[in-house]
PDB file of C-alpha atoms in Angstrom:
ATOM      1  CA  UNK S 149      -6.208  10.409   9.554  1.00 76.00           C
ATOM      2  CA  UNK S 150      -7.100  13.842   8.020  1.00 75.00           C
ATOM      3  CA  UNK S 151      -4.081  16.112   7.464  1.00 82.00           C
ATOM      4  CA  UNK S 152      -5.881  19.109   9.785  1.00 75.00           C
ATOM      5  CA  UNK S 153      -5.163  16.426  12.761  1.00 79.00           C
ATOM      6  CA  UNK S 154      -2.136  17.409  14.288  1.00 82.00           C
ATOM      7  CA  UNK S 155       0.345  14.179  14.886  1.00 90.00           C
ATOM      8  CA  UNK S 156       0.730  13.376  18.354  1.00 92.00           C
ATOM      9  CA  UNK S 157       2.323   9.792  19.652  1.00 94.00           C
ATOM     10  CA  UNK S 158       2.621   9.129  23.066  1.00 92.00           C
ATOM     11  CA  UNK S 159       5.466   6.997  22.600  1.00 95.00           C
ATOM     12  CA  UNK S 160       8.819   7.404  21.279  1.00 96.00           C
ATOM     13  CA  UNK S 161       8.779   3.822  19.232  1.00 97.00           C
ATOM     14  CA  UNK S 162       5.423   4.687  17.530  1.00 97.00           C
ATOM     15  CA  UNK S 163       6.434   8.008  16.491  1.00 97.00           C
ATOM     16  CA  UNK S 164       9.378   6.157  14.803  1.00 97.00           C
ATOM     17  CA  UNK S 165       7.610   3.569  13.415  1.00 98.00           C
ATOM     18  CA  UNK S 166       5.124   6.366  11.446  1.00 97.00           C
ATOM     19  CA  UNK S 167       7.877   8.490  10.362  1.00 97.00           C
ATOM     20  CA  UNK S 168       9.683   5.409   8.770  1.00 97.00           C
ATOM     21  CA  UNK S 169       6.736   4.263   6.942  1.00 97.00           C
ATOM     22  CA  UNK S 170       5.091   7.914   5.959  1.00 96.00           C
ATOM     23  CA  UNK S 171       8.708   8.872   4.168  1.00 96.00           C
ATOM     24  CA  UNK S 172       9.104   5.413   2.481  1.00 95.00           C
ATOM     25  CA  UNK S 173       5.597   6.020   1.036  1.00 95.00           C
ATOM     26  CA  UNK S 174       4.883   1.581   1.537  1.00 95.00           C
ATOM     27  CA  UNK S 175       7.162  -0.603   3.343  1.00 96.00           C
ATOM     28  CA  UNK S 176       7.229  -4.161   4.147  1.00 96.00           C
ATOM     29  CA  UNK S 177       6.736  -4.246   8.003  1.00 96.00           C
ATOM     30  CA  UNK S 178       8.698  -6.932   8.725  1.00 95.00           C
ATOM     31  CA  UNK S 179      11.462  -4.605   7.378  1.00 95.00           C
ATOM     32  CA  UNK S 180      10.418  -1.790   9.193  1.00 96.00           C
ATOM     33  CA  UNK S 181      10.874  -3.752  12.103  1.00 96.00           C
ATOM     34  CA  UNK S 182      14.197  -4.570  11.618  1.00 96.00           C
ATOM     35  CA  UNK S 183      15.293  -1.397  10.529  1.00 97.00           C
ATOM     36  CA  UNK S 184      14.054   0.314  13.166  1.00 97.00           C
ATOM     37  CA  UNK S 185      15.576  -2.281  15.629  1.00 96.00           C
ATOM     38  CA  UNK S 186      12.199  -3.061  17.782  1.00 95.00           C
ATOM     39  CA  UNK S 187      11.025  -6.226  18.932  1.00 95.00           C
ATOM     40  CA  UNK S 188       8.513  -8.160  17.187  1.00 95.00           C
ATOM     41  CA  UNK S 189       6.112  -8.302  19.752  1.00 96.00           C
ATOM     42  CA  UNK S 190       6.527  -4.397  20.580  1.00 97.00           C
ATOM     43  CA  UNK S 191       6.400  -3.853  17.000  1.00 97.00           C
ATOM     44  CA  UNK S 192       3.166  -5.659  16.559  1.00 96.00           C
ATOM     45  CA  UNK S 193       1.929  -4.139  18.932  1.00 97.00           C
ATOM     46  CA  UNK S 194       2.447  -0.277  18.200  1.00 97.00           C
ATOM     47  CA  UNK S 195       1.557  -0.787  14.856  1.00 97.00           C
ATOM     48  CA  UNK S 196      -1.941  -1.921  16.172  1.00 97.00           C
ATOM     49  CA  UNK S 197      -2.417   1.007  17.656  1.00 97.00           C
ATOM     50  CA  UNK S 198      -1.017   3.317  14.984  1.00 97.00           C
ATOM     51  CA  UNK S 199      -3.920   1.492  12.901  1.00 96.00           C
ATOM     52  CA  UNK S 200      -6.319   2.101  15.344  1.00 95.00           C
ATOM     53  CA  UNK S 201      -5.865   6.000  16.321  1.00 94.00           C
ATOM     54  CA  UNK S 202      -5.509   6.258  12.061  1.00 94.00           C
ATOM     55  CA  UNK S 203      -2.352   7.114  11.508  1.00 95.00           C
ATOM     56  CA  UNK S 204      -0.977   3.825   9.607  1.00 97.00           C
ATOM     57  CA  UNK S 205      -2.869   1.057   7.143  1.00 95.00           C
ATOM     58  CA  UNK S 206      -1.888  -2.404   6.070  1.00 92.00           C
ATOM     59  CA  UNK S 207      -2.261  -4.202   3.018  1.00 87.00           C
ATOM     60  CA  UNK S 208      -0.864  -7.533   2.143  1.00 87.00           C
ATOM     61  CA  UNK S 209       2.254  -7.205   4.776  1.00 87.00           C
ATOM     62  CA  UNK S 210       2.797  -3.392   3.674  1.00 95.00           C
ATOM     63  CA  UNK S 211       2.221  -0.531   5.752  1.00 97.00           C
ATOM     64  CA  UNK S 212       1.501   3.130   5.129  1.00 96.00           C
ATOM     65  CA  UNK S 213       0.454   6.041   5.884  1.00 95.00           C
ATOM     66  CA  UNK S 214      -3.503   6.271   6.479  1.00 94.00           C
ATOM     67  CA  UNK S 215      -5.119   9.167   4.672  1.00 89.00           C
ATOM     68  CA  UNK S 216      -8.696   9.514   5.411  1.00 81.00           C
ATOM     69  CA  UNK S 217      -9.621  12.075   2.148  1.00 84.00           C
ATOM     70  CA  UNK S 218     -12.999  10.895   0.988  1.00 88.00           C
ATOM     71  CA  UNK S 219     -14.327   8.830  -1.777  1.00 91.00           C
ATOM     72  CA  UNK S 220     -14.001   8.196  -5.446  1.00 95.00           C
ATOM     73  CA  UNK S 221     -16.482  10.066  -7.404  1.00 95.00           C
ATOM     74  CA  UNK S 222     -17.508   8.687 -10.617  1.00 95.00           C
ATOM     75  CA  UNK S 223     -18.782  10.864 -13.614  1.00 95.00           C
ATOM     76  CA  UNK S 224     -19.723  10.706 -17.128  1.00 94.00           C
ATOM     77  CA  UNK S 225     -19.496  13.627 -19.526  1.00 93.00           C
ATOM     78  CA  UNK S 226     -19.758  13.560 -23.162  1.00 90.00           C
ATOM     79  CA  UNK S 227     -19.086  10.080 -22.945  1.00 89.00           C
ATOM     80  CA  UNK S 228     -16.340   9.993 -21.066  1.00 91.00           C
ATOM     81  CA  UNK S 229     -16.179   8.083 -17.968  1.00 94.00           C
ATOM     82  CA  UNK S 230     -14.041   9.123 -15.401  1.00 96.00           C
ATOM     83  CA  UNK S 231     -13.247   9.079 -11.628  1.00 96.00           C
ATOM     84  CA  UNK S 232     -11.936  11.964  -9.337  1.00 97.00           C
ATOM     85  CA  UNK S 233     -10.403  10.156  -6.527  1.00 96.00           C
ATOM     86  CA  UNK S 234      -7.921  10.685  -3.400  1.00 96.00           C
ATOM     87  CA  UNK S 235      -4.579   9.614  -4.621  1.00 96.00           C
ATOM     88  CA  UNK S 236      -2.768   6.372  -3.458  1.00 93.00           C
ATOM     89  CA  UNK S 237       1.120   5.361  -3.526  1.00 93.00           C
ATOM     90  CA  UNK S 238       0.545   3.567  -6.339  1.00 92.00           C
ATOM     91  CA  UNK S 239      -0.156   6.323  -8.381  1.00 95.00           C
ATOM     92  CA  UNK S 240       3.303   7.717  -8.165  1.00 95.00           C
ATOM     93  CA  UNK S 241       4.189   6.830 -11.641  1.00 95.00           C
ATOM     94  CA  UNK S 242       0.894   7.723 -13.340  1.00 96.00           C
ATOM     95  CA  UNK S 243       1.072  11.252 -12.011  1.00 97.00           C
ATOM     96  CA  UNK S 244       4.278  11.760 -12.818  1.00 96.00           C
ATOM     97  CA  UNK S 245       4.166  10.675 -16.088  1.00 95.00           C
ATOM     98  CA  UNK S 246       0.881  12.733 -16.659  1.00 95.00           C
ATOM     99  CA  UNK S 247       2.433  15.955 -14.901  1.00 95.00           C
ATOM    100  CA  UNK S 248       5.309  15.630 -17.814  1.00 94.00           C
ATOM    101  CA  UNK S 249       3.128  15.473 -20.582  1.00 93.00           C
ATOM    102  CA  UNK S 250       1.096  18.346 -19.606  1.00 92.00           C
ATOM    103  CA  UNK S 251       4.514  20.401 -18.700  1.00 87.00           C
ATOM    104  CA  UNK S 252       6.278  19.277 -21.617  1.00 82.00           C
ATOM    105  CA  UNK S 253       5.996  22.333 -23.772  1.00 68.00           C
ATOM    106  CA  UNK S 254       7.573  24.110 -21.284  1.00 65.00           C
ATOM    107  CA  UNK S 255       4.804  26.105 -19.924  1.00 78.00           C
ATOM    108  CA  UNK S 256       3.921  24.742 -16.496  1.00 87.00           C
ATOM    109  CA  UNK S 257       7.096  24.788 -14.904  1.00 88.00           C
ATOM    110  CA  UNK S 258       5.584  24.592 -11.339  1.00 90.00           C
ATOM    111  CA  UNK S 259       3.976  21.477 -11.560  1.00 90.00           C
ATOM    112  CA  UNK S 260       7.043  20.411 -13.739  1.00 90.00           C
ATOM    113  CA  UNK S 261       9.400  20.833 -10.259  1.00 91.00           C
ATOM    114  CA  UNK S 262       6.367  18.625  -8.578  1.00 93.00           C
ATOM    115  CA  UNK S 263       6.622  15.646 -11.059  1.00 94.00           C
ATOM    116  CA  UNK S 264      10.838  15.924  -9.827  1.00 94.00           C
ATOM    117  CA  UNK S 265      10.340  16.550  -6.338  1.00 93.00           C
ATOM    118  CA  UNK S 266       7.986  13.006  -6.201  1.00 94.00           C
ATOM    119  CA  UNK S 267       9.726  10.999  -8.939  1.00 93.00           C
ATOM    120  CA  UNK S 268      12.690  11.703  -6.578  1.00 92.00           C
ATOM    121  CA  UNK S 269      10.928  11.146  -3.679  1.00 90.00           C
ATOM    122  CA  UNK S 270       9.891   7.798  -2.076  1.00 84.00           C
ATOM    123  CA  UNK S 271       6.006   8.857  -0.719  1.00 93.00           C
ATOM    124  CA  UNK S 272       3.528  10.703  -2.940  1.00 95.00           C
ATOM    125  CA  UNK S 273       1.789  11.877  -0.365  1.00 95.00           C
ATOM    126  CA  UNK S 274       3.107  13.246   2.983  1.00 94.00           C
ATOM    127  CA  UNK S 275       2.063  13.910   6.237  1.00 93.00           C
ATOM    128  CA  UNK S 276       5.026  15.178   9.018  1.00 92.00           C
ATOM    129  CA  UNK S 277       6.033  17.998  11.471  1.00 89.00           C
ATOM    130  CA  UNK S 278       7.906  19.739   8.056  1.00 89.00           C
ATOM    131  CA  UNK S 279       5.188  19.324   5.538  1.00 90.00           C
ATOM    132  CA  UNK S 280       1.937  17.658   3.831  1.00 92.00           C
ATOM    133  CA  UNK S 281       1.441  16.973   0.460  1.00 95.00           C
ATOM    134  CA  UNK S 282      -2.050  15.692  -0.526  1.00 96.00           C
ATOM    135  CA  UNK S 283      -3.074  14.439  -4.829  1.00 97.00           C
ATOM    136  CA  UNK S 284      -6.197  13.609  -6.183  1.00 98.00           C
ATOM    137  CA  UNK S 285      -6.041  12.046  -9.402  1.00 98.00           C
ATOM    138  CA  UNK S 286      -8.717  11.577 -12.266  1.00 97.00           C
ATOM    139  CA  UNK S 287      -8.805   8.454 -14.027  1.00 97.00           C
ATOM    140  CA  UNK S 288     -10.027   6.516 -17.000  1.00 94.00           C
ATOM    141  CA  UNK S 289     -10.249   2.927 -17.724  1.00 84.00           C
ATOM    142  CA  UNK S 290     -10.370   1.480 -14.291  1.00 56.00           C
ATOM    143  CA  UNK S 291     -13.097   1.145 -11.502  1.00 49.00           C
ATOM    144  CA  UNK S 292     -12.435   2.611  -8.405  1.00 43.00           C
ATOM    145  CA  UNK S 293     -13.125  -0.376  -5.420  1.00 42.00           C
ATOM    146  CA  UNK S 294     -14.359  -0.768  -1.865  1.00 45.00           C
ATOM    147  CA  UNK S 295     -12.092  -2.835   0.462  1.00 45.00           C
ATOM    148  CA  UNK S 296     -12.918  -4.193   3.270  1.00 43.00           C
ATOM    149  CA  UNK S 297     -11.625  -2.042   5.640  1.00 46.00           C
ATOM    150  CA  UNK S 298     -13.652   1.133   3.816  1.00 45.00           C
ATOM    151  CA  UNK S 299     -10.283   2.432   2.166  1.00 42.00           C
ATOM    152  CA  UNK S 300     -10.135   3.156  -1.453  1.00 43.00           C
ATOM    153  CA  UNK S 301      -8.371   1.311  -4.112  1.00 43.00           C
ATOM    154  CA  UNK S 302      -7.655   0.910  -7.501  1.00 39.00           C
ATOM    155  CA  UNK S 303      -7.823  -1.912 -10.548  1.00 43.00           C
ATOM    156  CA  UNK S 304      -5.707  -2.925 -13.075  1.00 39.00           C
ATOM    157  CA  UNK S 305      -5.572  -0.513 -16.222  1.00 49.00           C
ATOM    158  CA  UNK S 306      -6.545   2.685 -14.290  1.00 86.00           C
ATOM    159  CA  UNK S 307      -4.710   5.447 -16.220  1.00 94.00           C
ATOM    160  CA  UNK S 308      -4.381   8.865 -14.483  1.00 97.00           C
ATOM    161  CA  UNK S 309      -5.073  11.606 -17.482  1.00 96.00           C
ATOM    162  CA  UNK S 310      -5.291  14.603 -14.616  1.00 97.00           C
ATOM    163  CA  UNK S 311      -3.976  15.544 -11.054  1.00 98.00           C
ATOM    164  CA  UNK S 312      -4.361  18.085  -8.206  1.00 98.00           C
ATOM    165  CA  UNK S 313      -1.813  18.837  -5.929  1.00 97.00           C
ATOM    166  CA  UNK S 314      -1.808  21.060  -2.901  1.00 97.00           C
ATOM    167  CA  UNK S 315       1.484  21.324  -0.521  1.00 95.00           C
ATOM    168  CA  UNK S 316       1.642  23.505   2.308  1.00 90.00           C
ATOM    169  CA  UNK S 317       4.750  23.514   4.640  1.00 83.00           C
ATOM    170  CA  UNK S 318       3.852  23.400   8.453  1.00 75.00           C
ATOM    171  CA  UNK S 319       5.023  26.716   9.623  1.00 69.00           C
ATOM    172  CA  UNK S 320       3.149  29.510  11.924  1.00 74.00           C
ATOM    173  CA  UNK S 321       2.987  31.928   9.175  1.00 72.00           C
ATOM    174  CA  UNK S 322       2.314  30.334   6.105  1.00 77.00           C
ATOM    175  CA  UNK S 323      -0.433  27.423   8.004  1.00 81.00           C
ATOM    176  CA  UNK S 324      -3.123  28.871   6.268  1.00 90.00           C
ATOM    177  CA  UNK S 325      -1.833  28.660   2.729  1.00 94.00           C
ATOM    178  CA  UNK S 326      -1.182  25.655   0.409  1.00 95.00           C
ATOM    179  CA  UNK S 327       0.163  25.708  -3.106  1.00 96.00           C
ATOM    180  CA  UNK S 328      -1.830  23.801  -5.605  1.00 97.00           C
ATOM    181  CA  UNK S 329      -0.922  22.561  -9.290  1.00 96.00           C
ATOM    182  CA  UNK S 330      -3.792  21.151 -11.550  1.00 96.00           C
ATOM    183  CA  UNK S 331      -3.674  19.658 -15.076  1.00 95.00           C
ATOM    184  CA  UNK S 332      -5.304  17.430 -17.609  1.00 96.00           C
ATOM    185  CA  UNK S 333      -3.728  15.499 -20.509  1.00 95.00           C
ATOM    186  CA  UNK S 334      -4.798  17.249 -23.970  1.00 92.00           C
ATOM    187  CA  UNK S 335      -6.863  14.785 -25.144  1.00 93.00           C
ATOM    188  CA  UNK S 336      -8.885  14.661 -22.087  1.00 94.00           C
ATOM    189  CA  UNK S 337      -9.430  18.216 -21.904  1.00 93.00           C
ATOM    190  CA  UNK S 338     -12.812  20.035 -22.425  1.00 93.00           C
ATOM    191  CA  UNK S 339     -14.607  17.558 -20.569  1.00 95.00           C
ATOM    192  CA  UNK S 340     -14.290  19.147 -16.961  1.00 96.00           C
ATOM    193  CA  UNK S 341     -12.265  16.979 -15.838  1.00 97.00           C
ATOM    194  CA  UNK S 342     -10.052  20.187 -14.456  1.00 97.00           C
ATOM    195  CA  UNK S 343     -12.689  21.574 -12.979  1.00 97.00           C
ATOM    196  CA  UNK S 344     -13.579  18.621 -10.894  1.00 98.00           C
ATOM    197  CA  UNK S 345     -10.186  18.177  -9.874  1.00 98.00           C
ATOM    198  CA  UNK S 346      -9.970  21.725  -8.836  1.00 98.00           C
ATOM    199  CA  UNK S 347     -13.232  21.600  -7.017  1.00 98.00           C
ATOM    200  CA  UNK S 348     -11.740  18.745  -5.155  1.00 97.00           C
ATOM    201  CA  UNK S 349      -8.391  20.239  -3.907  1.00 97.00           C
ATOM    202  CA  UNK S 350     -10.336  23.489  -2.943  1.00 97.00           C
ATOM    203  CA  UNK S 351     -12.687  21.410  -0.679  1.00 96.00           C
ATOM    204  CA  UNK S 352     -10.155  19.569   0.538  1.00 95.00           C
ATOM    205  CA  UNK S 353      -7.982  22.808   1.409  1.00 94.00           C
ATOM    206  CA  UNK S 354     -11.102  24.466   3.452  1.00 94.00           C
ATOM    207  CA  UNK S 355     -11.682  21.219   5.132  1.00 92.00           C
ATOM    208  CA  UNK S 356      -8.539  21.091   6.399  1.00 90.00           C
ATOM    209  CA  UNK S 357      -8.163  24.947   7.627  1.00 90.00           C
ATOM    210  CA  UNK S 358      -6.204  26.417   4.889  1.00 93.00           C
ATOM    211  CA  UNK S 359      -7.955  30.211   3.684  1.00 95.00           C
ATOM    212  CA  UNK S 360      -5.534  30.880   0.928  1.00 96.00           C
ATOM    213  CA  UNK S 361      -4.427  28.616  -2.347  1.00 97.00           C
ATOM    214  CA  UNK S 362      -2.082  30.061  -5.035  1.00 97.00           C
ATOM    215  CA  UNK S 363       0.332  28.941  -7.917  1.00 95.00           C
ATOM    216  CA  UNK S 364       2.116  30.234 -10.514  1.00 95.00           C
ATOM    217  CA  UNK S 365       2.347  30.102 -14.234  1.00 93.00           C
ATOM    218  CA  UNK S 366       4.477  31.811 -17.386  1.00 94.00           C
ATOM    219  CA  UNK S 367       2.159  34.388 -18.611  1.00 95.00           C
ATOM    220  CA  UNK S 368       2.340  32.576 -22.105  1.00 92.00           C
ATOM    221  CA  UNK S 369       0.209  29.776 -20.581  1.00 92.00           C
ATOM    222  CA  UNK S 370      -2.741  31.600 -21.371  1.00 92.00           C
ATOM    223  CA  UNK S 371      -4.885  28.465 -20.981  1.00 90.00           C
ATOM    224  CA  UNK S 372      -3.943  28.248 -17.594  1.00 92.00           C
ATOM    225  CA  UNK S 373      -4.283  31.753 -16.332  1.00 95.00           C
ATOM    226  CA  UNK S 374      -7.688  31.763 -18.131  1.00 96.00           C
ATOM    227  CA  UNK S 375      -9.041  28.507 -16.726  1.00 96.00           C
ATOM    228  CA  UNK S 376      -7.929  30.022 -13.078  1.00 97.00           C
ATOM    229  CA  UNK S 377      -9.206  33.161 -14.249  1.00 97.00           C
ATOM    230  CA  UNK S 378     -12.910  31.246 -15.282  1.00 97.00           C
ATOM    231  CA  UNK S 379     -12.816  29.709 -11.426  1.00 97.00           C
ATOM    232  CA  UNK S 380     -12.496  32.839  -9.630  1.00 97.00           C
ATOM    233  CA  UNK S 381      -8.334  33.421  -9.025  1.00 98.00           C
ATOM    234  CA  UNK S 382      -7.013  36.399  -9.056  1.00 98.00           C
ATOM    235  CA  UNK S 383      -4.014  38.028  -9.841  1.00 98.00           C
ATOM    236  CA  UNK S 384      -1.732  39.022  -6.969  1.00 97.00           C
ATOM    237  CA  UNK S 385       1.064  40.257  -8.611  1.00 98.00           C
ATOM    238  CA  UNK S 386       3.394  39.580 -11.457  1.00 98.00           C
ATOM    239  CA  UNK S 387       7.502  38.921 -12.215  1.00 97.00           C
ATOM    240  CA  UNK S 388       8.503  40.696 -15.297  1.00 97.00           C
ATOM    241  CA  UNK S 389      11.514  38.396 -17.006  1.00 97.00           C
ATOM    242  CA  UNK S 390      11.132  35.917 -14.423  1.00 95.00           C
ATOM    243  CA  UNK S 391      11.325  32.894 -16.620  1.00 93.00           C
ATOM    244  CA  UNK S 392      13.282  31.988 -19.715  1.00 92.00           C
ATOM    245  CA  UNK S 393      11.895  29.747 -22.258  1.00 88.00           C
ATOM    246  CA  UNK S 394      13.068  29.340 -25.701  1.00 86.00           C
ATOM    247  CA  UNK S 395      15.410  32.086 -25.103  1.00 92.00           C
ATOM    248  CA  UNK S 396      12.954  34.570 -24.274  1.00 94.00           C
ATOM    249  CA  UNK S 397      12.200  35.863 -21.299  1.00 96.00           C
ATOM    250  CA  UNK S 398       8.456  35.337 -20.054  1.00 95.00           C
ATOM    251  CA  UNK S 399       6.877  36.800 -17.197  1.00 97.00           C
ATOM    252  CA  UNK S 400       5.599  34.978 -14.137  1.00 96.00           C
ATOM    253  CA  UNK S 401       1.732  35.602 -13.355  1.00 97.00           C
ATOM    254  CA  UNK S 402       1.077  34.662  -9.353  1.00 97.00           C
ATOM    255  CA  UNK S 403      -2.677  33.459  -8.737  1.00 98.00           C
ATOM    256  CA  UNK S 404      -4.563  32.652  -5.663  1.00 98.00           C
ATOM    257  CA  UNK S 405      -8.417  32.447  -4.473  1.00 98.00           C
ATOM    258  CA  UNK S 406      -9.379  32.740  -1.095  1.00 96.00           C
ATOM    259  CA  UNK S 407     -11.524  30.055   0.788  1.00 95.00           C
TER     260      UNK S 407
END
């Protein structure tokens, strides 16, 4: 299911059934069934069609939320082999962890409210009537593998050491803007392995009708603002004293490209 698709069920039971298993990010289905109180033959099938019309996958008993969002990509720079691919629930933890060691000097405090928004949150990525929420991760360490059914996957040891994030709340007036965070681990920068990612969110933002991306950073992250800055962003506007770090109060610089 692409996120542009607007979610339409033409029965009550199924639109339960997603909702349960899109906010619980994976969930056993024989659990979901019970939970949601509908009979196992019903059950079986609505799910069958939910996997059908795209909306819900299954793997090993465990449903979620199907996110059709392209392919890994594979690259090799200075020697360093890594993969830009869609995020998967299993991620959670590996983005998190990477978002707070990028944010940890106290100068990306947007993407620093994303890492506690997810780790507090059952489902990395979301797809509903109030919002979508959409990661692409880049990797090292790991192969990226075909299943059968054509979805992506992951191997054992594949580290995240960069994200993308784009969020956009479904309402009228904002539809055609998302927010988007990006960041690499230190030790993986200079490869352009940020640029990739960035590349990626931005396609997938004008694939899926958005015209407008922006974020926000502490004008004291000067490698931010000039990697943005390098891309093509702009600078809309900026909050004088609208942070406080260290004691000091730091100004907020507000970013965006158009698609």
């Amino acid at each position: 299911m692409k996120f542009s698709e607007t979610l339409e069920f033409d029965h009550e039971d199924r639109k339960r059934i997603y909702e349960y298993v899109e906010s619980h990010g994976e969930v056993d289905a024989d659990e979901a069934r019970d939970v949601l109180h509908v009979d196992p033959g019903g059950f079986r099938h609505h799910v069958a069609i939910l996997k059908r019309d795209g909306y819900l996958e299954e793997h090993d008993g465990m449903l979620r939320a199907s996110f059709d969002e392209g392919t890994a990509e594979e690259y090799d720079v200075d020697g360093i082999e890594f993969t830009i691919r869609p995020a998967r629930q299993e991620d959670l933890a590996g983005i998190v962890g990477a978002i707070r060691r990028v944010a940890e000097q106290g100068s990306y405090i947007v993407a620093e409210s994303v890492a506690d928004e997810i780790d507090h949150d059952e489902a990395l990525l979301r797809h509903n009537e109030i919002e979508s929420r959409m990661f692409f991760v880049a990797t090292v360490g790991g192969e990226a593998r075909g299943d059968s059914d054509g979805s992506t996957g992951v191997r054992p040891g594949d580290e995240v050491v960069g994200w993308v994030h784009l969020y956009a709340p479904e309402l009228d007036k904002l539809a055609h803007t998302a927010e988007l965070t990006v960041g690499v681990l230190d030790e993986y920068q200079g490869h352009g392995i940020g640029s990739h990612l960035l590349a990626r969110g931005l396609e997938w933002a004008g694939s899926n009708g958005y015209e407008k991306v922006y974020q926000s950073a502490p004008s004291t992250n000067e490698y931010a603002i000039g990697f943005l800055k390098d891309h093509g962003w702009e600078t809309e506007a900026v909050r004088e004293d609208h942070y406080k770090i260290g004691g000091e109060y730091v100004d907020e610089v507000m970013m965006a490209v158009e698609l």
